[in-house]
Short mmCIF file of C-alpha atoms in Angstrom, two decimals:
data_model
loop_
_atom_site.label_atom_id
_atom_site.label_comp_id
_atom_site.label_asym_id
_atom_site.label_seq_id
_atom_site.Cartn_x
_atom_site.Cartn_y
_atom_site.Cartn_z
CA UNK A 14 0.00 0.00 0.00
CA UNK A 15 1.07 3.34 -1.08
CA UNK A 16 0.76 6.39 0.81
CA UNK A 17 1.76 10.14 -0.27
CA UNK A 18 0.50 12.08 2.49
CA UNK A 19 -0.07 9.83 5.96
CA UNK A 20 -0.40 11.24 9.67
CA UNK A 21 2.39 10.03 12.10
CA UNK A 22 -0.44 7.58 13.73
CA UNK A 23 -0.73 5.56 9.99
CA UNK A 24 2.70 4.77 11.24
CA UNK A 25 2.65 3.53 15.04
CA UNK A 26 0.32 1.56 13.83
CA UNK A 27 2.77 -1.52 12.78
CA UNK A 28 0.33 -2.00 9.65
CA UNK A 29 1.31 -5.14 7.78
CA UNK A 30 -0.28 -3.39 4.52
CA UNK A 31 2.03 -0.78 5.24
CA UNK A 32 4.88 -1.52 3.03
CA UNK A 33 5.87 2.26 1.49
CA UNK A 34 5.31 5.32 2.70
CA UNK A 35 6.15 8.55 0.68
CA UNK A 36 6.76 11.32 3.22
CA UNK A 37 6.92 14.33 1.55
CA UNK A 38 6.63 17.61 3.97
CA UNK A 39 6.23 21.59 2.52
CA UNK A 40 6.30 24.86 4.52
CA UNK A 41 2.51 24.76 5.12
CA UNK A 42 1.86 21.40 6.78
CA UNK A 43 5.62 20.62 8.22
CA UNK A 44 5.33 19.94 12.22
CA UNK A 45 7.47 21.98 14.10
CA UNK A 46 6.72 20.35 17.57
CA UNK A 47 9.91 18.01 18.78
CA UNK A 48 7.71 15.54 20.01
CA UNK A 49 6.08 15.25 16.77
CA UNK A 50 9.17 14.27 15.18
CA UNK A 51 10.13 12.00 18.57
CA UNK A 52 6.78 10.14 17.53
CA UNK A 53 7.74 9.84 14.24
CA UNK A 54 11.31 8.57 14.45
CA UNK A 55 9.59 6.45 17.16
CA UNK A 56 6.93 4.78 14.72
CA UNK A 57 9.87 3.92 12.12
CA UNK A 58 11.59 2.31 15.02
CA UNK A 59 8.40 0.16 16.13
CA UNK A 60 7.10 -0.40 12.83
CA UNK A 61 9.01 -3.99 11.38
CA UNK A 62 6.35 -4.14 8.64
CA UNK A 63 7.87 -0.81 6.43
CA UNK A 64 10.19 -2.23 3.70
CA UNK A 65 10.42 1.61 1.54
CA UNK A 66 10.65 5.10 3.33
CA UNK A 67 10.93 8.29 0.61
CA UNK A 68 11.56 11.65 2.62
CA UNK A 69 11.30 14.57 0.84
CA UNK A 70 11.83 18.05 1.86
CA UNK A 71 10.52 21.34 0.71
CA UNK A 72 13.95 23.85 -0.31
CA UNK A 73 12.32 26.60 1.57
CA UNK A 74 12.33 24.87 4.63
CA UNK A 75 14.49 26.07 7.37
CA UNK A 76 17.80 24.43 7.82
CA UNK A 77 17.55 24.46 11.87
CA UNK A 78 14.09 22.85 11.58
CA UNK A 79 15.29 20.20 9.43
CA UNK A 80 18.27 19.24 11.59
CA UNK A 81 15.32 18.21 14.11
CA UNK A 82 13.59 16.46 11.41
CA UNK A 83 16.99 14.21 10.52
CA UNK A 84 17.61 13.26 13.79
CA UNK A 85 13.97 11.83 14.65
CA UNK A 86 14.14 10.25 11.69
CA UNK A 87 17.87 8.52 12.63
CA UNK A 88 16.70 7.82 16.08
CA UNK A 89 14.28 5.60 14.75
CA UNK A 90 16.06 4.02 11.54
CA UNK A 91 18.85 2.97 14.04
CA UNK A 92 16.40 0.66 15.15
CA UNK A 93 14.69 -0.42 12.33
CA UNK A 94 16.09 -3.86 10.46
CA UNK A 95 12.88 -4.12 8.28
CA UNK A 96 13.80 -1.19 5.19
CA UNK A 97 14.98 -2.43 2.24
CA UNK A 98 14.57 0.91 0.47
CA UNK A 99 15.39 4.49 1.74
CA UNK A 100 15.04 7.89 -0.31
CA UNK A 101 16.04 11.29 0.88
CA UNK A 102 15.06 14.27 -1.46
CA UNK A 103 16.02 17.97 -0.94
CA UNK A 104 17.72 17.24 2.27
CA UNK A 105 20.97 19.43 3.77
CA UNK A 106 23.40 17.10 5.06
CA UNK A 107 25.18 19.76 6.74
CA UNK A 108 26.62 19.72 10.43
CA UNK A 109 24.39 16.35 11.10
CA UNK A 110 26.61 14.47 14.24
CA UNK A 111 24.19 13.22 15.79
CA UNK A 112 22.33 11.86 12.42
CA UNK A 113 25.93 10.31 11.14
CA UNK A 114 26.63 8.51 14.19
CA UNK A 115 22.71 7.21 14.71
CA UNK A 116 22.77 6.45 10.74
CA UNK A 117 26.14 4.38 11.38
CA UNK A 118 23.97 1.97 13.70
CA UNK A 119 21.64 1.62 11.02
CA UNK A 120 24.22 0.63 8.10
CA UNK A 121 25.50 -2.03 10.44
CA UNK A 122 22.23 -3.26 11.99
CA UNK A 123 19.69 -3.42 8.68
CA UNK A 124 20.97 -6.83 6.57
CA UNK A 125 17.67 -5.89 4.15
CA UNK A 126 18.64 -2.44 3.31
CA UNK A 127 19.30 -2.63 -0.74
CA UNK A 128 18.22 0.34 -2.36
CA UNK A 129 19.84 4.08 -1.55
CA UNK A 130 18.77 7.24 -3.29
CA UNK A 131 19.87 10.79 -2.77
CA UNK A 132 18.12 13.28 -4.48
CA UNK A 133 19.22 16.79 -5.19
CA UNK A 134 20.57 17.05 -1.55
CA UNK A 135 23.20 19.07 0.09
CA UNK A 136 26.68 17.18 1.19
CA UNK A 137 29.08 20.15 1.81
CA UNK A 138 31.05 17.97 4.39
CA UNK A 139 33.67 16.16 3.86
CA UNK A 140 33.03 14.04 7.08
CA UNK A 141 29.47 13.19 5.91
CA UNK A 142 30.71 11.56 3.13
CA UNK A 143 33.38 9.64 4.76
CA UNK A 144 30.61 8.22 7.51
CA UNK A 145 28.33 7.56 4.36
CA UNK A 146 31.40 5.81 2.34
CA UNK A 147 31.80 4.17 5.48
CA UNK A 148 28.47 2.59 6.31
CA UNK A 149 27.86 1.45 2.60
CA UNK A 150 31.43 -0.04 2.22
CA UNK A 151 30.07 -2.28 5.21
CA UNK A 152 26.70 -3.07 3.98
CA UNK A 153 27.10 -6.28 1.78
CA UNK A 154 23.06 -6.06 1.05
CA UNK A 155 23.45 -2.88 -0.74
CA UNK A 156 22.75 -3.54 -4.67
CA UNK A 157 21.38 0.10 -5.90
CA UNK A 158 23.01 3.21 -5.73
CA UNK A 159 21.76 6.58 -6.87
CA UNK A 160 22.66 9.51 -6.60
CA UNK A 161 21.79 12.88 -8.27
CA UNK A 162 22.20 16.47 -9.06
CA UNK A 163 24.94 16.40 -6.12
CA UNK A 164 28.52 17.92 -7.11
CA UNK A 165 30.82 15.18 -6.14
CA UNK A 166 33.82 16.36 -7.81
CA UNK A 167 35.71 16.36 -4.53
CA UNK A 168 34.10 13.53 -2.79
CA UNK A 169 33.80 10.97 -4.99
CA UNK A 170 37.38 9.89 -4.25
CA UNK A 171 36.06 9.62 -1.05
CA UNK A 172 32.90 7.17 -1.86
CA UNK A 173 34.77 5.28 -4.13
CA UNK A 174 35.56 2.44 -2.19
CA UNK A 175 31.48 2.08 -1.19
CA UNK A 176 30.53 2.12 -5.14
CA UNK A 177 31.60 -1.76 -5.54
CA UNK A 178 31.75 -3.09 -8.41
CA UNK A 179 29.51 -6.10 -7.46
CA UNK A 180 26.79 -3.68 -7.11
CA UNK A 181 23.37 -4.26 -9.73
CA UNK A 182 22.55 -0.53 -10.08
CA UNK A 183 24.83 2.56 -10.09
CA UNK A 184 23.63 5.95 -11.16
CA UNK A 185 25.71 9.09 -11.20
CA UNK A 186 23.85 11.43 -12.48
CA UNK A 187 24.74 15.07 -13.04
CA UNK A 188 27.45 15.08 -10.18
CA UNK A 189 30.18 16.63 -11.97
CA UNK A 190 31.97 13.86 -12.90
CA UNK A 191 35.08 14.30 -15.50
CA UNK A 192 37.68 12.01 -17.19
CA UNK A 193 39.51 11.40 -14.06
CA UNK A 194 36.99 10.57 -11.66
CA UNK A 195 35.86 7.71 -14.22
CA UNK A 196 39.68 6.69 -13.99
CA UNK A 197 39.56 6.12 -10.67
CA UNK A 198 36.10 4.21 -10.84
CA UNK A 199 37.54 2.24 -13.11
CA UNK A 200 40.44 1.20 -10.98
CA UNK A 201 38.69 0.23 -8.10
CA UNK A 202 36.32 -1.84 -10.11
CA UNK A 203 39.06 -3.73 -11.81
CA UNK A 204 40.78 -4.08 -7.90
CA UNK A 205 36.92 -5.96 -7.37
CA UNK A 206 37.11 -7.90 -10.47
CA UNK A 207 33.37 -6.98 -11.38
CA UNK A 208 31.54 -3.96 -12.34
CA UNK A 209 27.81 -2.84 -11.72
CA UNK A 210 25.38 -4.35 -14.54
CA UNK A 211 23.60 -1.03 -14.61
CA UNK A 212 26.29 2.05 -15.10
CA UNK A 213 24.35 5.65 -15.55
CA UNK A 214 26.58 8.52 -16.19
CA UNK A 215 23.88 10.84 -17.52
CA UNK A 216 24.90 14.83 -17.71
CA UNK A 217 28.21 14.73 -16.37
CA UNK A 218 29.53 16.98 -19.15
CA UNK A 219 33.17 16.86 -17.91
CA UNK A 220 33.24 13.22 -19.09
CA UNK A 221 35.36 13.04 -22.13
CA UNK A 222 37.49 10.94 -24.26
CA UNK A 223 39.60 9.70 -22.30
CA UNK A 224 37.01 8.97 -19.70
CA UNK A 225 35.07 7.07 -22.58
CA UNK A 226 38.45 5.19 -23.32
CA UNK A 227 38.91 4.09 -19.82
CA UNK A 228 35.03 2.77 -19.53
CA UNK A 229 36.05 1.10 -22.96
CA UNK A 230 38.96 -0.66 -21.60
CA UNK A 231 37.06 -2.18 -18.66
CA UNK A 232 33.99 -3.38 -20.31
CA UNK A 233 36.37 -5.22 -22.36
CA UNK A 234 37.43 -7.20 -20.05
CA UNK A 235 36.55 -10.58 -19.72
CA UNK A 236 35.03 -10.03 -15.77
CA UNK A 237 32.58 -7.56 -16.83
CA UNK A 238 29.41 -8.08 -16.12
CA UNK A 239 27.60 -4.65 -17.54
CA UNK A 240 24.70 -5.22 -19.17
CA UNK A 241 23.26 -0.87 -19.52
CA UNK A 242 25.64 1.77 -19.76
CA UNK A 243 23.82 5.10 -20.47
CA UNK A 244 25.94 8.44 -21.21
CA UNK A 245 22.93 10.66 -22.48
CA UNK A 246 23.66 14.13 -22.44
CA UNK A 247 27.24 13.61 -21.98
CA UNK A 248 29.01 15.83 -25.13
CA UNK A 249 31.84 13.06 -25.41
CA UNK A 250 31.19 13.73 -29.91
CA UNK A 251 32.42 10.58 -32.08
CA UNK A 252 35.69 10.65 -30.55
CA UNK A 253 34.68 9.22 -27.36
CA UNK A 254 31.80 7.06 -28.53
CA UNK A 255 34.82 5.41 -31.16
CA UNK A 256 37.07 5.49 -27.66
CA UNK A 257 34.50 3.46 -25.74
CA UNK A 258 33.29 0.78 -28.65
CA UNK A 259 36.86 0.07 -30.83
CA UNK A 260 38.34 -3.07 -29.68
CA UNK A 261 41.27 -4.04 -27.29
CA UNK A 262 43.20 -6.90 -28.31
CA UNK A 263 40.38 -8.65 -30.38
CA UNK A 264 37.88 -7.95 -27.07
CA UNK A 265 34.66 -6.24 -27.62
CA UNK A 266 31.82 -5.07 -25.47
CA UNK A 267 30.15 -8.88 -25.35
CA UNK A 268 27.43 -8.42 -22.22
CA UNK A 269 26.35 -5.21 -23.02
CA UNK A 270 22.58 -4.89 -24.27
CA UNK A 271 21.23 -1.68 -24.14
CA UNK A 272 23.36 1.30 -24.54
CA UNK A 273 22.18 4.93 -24.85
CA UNK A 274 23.89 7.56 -26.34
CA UNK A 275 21.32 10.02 -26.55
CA UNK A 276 22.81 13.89 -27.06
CA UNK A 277 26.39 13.19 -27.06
CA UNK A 278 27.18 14.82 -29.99
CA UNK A 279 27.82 11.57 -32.35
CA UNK A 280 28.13 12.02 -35.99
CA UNK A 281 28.63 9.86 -38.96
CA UNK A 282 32.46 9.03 -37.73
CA UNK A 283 31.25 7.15 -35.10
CA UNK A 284 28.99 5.01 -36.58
CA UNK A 285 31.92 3.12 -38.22
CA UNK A 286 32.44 2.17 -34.46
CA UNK A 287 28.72 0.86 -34.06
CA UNK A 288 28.64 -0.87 -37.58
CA UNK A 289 31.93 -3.03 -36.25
CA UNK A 290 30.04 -3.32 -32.89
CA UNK A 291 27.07 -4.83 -34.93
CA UNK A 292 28.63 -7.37 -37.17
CA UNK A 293 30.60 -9.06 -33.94
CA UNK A 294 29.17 -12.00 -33.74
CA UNK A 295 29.84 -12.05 -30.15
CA UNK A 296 27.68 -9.02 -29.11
CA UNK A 297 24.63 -9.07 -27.12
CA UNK A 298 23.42 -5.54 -27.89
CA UNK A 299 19.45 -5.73 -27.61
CA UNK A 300 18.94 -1.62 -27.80
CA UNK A 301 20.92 1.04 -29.35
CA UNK A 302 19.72 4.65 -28.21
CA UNK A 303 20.66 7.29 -30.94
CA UNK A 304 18.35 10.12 -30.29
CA UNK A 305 19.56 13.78 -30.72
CA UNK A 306 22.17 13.31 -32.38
CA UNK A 307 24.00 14.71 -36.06
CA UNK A 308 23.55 11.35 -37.88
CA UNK A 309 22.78 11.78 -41.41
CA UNK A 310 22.45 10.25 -44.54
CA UNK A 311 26.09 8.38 -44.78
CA UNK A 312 25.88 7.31 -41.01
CA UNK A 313 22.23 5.45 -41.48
CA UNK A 314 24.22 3.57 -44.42
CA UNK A 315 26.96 2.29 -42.45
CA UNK A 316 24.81 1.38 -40.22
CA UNK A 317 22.23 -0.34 -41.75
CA UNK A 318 25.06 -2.95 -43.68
CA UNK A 319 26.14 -3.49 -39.92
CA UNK A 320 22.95 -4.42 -39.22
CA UNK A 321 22.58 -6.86 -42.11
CA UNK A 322 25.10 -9.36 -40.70
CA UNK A 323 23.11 -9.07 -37.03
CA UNK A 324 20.87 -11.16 -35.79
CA UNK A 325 20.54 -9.61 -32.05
CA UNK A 326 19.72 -6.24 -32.31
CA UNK A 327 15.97 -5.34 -31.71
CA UNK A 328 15.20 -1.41 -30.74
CA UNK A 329 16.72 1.34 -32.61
CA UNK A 330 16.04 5.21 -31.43
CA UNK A 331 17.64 8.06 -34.05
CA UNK A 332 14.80 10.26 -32.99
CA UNK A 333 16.13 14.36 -33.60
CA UNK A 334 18.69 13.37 -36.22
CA UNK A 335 17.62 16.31 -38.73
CA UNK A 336 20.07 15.32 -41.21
CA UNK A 337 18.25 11.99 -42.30
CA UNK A 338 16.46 12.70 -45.27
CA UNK A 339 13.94 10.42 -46.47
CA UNK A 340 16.90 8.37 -48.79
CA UNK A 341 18.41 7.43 -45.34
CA UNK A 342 14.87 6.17 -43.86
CA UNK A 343 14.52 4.05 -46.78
CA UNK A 344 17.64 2.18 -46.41
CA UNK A 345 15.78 0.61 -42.81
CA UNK A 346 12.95 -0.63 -44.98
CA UNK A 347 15.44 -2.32 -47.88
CA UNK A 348 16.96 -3.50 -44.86
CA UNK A 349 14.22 -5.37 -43.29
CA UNK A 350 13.30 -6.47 -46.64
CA UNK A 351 15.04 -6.49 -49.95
CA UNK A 352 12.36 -7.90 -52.08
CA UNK A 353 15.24 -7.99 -55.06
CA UNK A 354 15.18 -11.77 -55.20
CA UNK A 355 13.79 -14.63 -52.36
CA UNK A 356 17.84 -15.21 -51.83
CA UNK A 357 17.76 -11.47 -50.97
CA UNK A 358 15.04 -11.75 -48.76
CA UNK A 359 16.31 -14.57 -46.96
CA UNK A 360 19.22 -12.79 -46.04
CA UNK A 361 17.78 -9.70 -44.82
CA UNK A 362 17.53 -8.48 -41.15
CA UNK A 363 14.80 -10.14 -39.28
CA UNK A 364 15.38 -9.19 -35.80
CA UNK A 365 14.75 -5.33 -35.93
CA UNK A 366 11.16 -5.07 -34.53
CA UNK A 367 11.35 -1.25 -33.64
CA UNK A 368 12.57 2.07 -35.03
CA UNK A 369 11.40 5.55 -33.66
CA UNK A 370 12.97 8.35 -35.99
CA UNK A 371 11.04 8.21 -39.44
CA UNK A 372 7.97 10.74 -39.81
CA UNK A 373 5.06 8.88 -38.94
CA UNK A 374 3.55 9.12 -43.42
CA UNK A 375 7.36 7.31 -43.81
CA UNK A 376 5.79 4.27 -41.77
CA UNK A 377 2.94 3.79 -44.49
CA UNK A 378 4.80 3.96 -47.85
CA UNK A 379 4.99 1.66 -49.92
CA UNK A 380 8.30 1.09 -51.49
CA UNK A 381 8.50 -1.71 -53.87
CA UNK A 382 5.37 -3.20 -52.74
CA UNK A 383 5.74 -3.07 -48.80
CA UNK A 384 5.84 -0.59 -45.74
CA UNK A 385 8.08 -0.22 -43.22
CA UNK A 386 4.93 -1.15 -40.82
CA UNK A 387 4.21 -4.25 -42.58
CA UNK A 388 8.58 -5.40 -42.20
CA UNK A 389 8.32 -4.04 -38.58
CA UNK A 390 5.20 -6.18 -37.73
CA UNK A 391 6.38 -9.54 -39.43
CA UNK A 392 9.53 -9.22 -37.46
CA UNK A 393 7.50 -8.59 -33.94
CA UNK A 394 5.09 -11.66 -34.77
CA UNK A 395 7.82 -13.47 -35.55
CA UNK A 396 10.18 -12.76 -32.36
CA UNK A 397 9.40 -15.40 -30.08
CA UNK A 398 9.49 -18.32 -33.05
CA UNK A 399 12.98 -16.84 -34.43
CA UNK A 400 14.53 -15.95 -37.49
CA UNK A 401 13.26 -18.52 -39.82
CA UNK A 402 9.91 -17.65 -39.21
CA UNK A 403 10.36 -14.30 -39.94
CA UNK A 404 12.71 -15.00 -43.44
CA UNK A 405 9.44 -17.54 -44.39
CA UNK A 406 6.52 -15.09 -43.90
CA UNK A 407 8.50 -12.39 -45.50
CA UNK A 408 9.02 -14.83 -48.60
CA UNK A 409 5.94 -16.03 -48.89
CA UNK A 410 3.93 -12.70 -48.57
CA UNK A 411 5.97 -10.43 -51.17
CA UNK A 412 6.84 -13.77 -53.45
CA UNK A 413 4.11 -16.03 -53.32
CA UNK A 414 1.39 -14.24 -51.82
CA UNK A 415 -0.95 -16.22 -53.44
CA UNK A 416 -0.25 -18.98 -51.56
CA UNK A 417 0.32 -17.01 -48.65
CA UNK A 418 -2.67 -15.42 -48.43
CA UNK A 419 -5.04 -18.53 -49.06
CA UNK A 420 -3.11 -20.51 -46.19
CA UNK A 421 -4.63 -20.90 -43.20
CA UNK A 422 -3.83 -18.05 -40.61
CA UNK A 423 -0.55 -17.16 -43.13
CA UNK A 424 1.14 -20.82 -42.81
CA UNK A 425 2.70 -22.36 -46.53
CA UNK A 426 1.06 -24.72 -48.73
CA UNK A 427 2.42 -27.42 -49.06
CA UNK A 428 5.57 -28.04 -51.56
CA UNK A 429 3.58 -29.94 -54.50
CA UNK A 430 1.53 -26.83 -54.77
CA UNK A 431 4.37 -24.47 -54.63
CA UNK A 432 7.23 -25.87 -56.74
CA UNK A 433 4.90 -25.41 -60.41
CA UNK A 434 4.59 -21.79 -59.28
CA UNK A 435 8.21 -21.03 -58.41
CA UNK A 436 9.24 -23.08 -61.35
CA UNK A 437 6.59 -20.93 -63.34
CA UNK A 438 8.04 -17.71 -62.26
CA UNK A 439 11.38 -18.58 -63.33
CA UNK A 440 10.24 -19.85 -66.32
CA UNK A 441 8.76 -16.98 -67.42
CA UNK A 442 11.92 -14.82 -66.52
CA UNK A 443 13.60 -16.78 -69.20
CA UNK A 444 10.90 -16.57 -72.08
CA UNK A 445 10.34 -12.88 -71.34
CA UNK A 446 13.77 -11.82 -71.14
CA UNK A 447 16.16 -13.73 -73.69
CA UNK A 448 19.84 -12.73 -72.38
CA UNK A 449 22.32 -14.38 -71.14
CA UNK A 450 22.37 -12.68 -68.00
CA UNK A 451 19.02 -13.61 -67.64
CA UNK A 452 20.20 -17.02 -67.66
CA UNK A 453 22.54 -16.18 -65.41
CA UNK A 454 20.23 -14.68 -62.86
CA UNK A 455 17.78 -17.26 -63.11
CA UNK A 456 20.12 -20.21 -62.67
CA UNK A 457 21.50 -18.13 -59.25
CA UNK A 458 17.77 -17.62 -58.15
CA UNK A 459 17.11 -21.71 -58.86
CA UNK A 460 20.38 -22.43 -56.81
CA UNK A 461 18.69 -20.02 -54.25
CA UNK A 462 15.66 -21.59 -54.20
CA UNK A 463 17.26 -25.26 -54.11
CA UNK A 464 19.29 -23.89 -51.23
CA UNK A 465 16.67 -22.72 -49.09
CA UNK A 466 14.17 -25.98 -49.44
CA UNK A 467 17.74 -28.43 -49.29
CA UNK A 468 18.79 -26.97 -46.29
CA UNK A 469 15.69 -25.18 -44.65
CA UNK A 470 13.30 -27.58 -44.88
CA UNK A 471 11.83 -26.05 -41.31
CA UNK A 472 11.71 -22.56 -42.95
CA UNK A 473 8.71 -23.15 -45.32
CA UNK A 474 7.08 -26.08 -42.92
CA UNK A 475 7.28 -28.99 -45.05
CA UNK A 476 6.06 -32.03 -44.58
CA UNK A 477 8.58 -34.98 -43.81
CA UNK A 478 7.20 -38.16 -44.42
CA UNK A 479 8.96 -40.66 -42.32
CA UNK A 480 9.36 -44.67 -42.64
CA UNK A 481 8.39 -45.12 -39.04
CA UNK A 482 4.98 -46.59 -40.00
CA UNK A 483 6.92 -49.31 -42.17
CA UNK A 484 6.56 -52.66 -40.56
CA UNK A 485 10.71 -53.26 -39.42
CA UNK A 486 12.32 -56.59 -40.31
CA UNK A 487 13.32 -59.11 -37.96
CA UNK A 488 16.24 -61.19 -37.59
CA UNK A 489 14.53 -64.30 -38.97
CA UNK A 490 12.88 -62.58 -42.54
#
């Protein structure tokens, strides 16, 4: 049950529904009586059912009243064992002894806490940071970290050794971070053999090349065990986003899967990087974020022949890239399906099952006979079942869609009623057109054909008659 405004007595009740409570106090209704906040720190203390606790603080609150306010709330949290979540927004950490030493009993006493979040809170002391550092270096059940809109650039040295690497989630965000700071992070991860799965450095402008070249290093080792690393708004330009993905001694970036890059200032240079990053057969990159960037024309190119040798890649944002002209939108839908020849289809990409970017009339065209919508939805049906069920419904709707669209529920006939079809079409390629290239083309799309049905039986759903219901001989016939 959640709660955004409750009275102090919600609390001493020791509800069992009770599990989060959103505190959130402004100038008009905050309690200035001690023993209200006495009651309240003494509720938190009592109550065992409370697993999240999300204190936020009007800025125009006065600093002396919320010194009261911390320590209620630390007199009771020293106590408590039963959090698992704790939020502090708009709070001063300033000249707070008595809530250090109390909060020191509560990093050492709760083995549930896992989740910390400060919010757009005031740290000016050095000594706060070094009893925080302190209690979360000693709290193995910590897994998510966040912090944001605090200036860290002289502390973080200082938390360092509390931001483990063995941690899930660890987000950074808009704490003046730079090159050197990411260094240092670095280091101490690679001292802990492991690094967080989930690594936000959003709107840390200071972050720049080199800072991208020592993330790049570590995620290329083999103990990694990132999964998200998000740099939006971080200016790092092509330079950085080619420092972070180019590899290090035949390594790559092989756990990532989702990696956004959204306003950094990446042009066409870096996609070079991506494409690489794309045909590795190694990577595990599910979503590539893209948005607001200076991609044109040339970059969606490169990209789009990476994309043609991968077979992982699902989500693609290029959202605010001006420079893509309706030429460079196109190359996504001969992408998904290049309706040239059924070899040609076959080998076209059949993972891609979003793209946010094109105008929204681009979706509906139809170029050569199909929209980008229709290539976009086979894909998504198709997701769970694989690739070759994507390759076969793309074949049979833009090659044979007579047969594909008298099938029940868009399955193939069967291969007696397809072959004097496909062998009609090629046929008539070779009457119509007497050339030798002709010949030559049709004798490649026949040795395409052949291929598929030799080796992908499975693709078109064929029926394999079996000798199982043959009576077997014995010994003595």
């Amino acid at each position: 049950m959640e709660n955004n405004r409750i009275p102090f007595a919600c609390l001493l009740a020791n509800d069992p529904r009770l599990l989060r409570v959103c505190v959130r106090w402004d100038c008009e209704n905050f309690p200035s009586s001690t023993i209200k906040w006495e009651e309240l720190g003494e509720s938190i203390r009592r109550n065992t059912n409370l697993r999240a606790l999300d204190v936020s603080f009007n800025p125009l609150i006065d600093e002396d009243v919320q010194i009261g306010a911390l320590g209620a709330l630390a007199q009771g949290l020293s106590y408590n064992d039963s959090l698992n979540s704790l939020t502090f927004r708009n709070a001063v950490f300033w000249r707070r002894e008595r809530f250090s030493l109390l909060m020191g009993r509560f990093w050492r006493g709760n083995s549930n806490i896992e989740t910390l979040r400060l919010d757009n809170c005031v740290v000016s002391d050095r000594a706060e940071w070094s009893v925080l550092a302190k209690g979360l270096a000693g709290c193995i059940s910590m897994r998510n970290v966040t912090i944001d809109s605090i200036d860290l650039s002289s502390s973080l040295y200082i938390l360092i050794a509390a931001l483990r690497g063995d941690l899930a989630k660890l987000q950074l965000r808009d704490c003046d971070i730079n090159s050197t700071h990411i260094r240092a992070l670095a280091s101490s991860w690679h001292i802990d053999q492991s690094t967080p799965s989930f690594i936000d450095l959003s709107h840390n402008v200071g972050i720049g090349v080199n800072g991208c070249k020592s993330l790049g290093l570590l995620l290329k080792l083999p103990y990694h065990k990132t999964r998200r690393l998000s740099l939006n708004y971080v200016p790092v330009g092509s330079r950085g986003v080619c420092a972070l993905l180019r590899p290090y001694k035949d390594q790559s970036l092989k756990r990532l899967t989702r990696l956004d890059l959204k306003s950094t200032g990446t042009c066409d240079e870096a996609c070079l990087a991506l494409a690489d990053l794309l045909r590795e057969p190694s990577n595990c990159l599910l979503h590539l974020n893209l948005k607001d960037n200076c991609i044109g024309d040339s970059g969606v190119s490169v990209l789009a022949k990476g994309l043609l040798s991968n077979n992982k890649l699902r989500l693609v944002s290029l959202d605010g890239n001006v420079a893509i002209t309706e030429k460079g939108w196109s190359l996504f839908q001969h992408l998904l399906g290049n309706l040239s020849s059924i070899d040609a289809t076959h080998n076209s990409n059949h993972t891609l099952v979003s793209l946010s970017g094109p105008p929204q009339n681009f979706f509906d065209c139809t170029i050569e006979g199909c929209t980008l919508t229709s290539l976009l939805g086979i894909n998504r049906l198709s997701r769970h079942s694989g690739f070759p069920t994507a390759a076969v419904r793309k074949i049979m709707k833009f090659h044979l869609g007579c047969f594909y669209n008298n099938s029940h529920r868009g399955r193939p006939a069967a291969l007696h009623c397809m072959i004097p079809s496909i062998l009609g079409w090629i046929g008539d390629r070779c009457c119509t057109k007497r050339d030798w290239r002709v010949y030559v083309e049709t004798c490649d799309s026949l040795s395409a054909f052949y291929h598929i049905v030799r080796n992908n039986a499975s693709l078109f759903a064929f029926e394999t008659r079996h000798n199982a219901g043959k009576r077997k001989r014995t010994v003595g016939q």
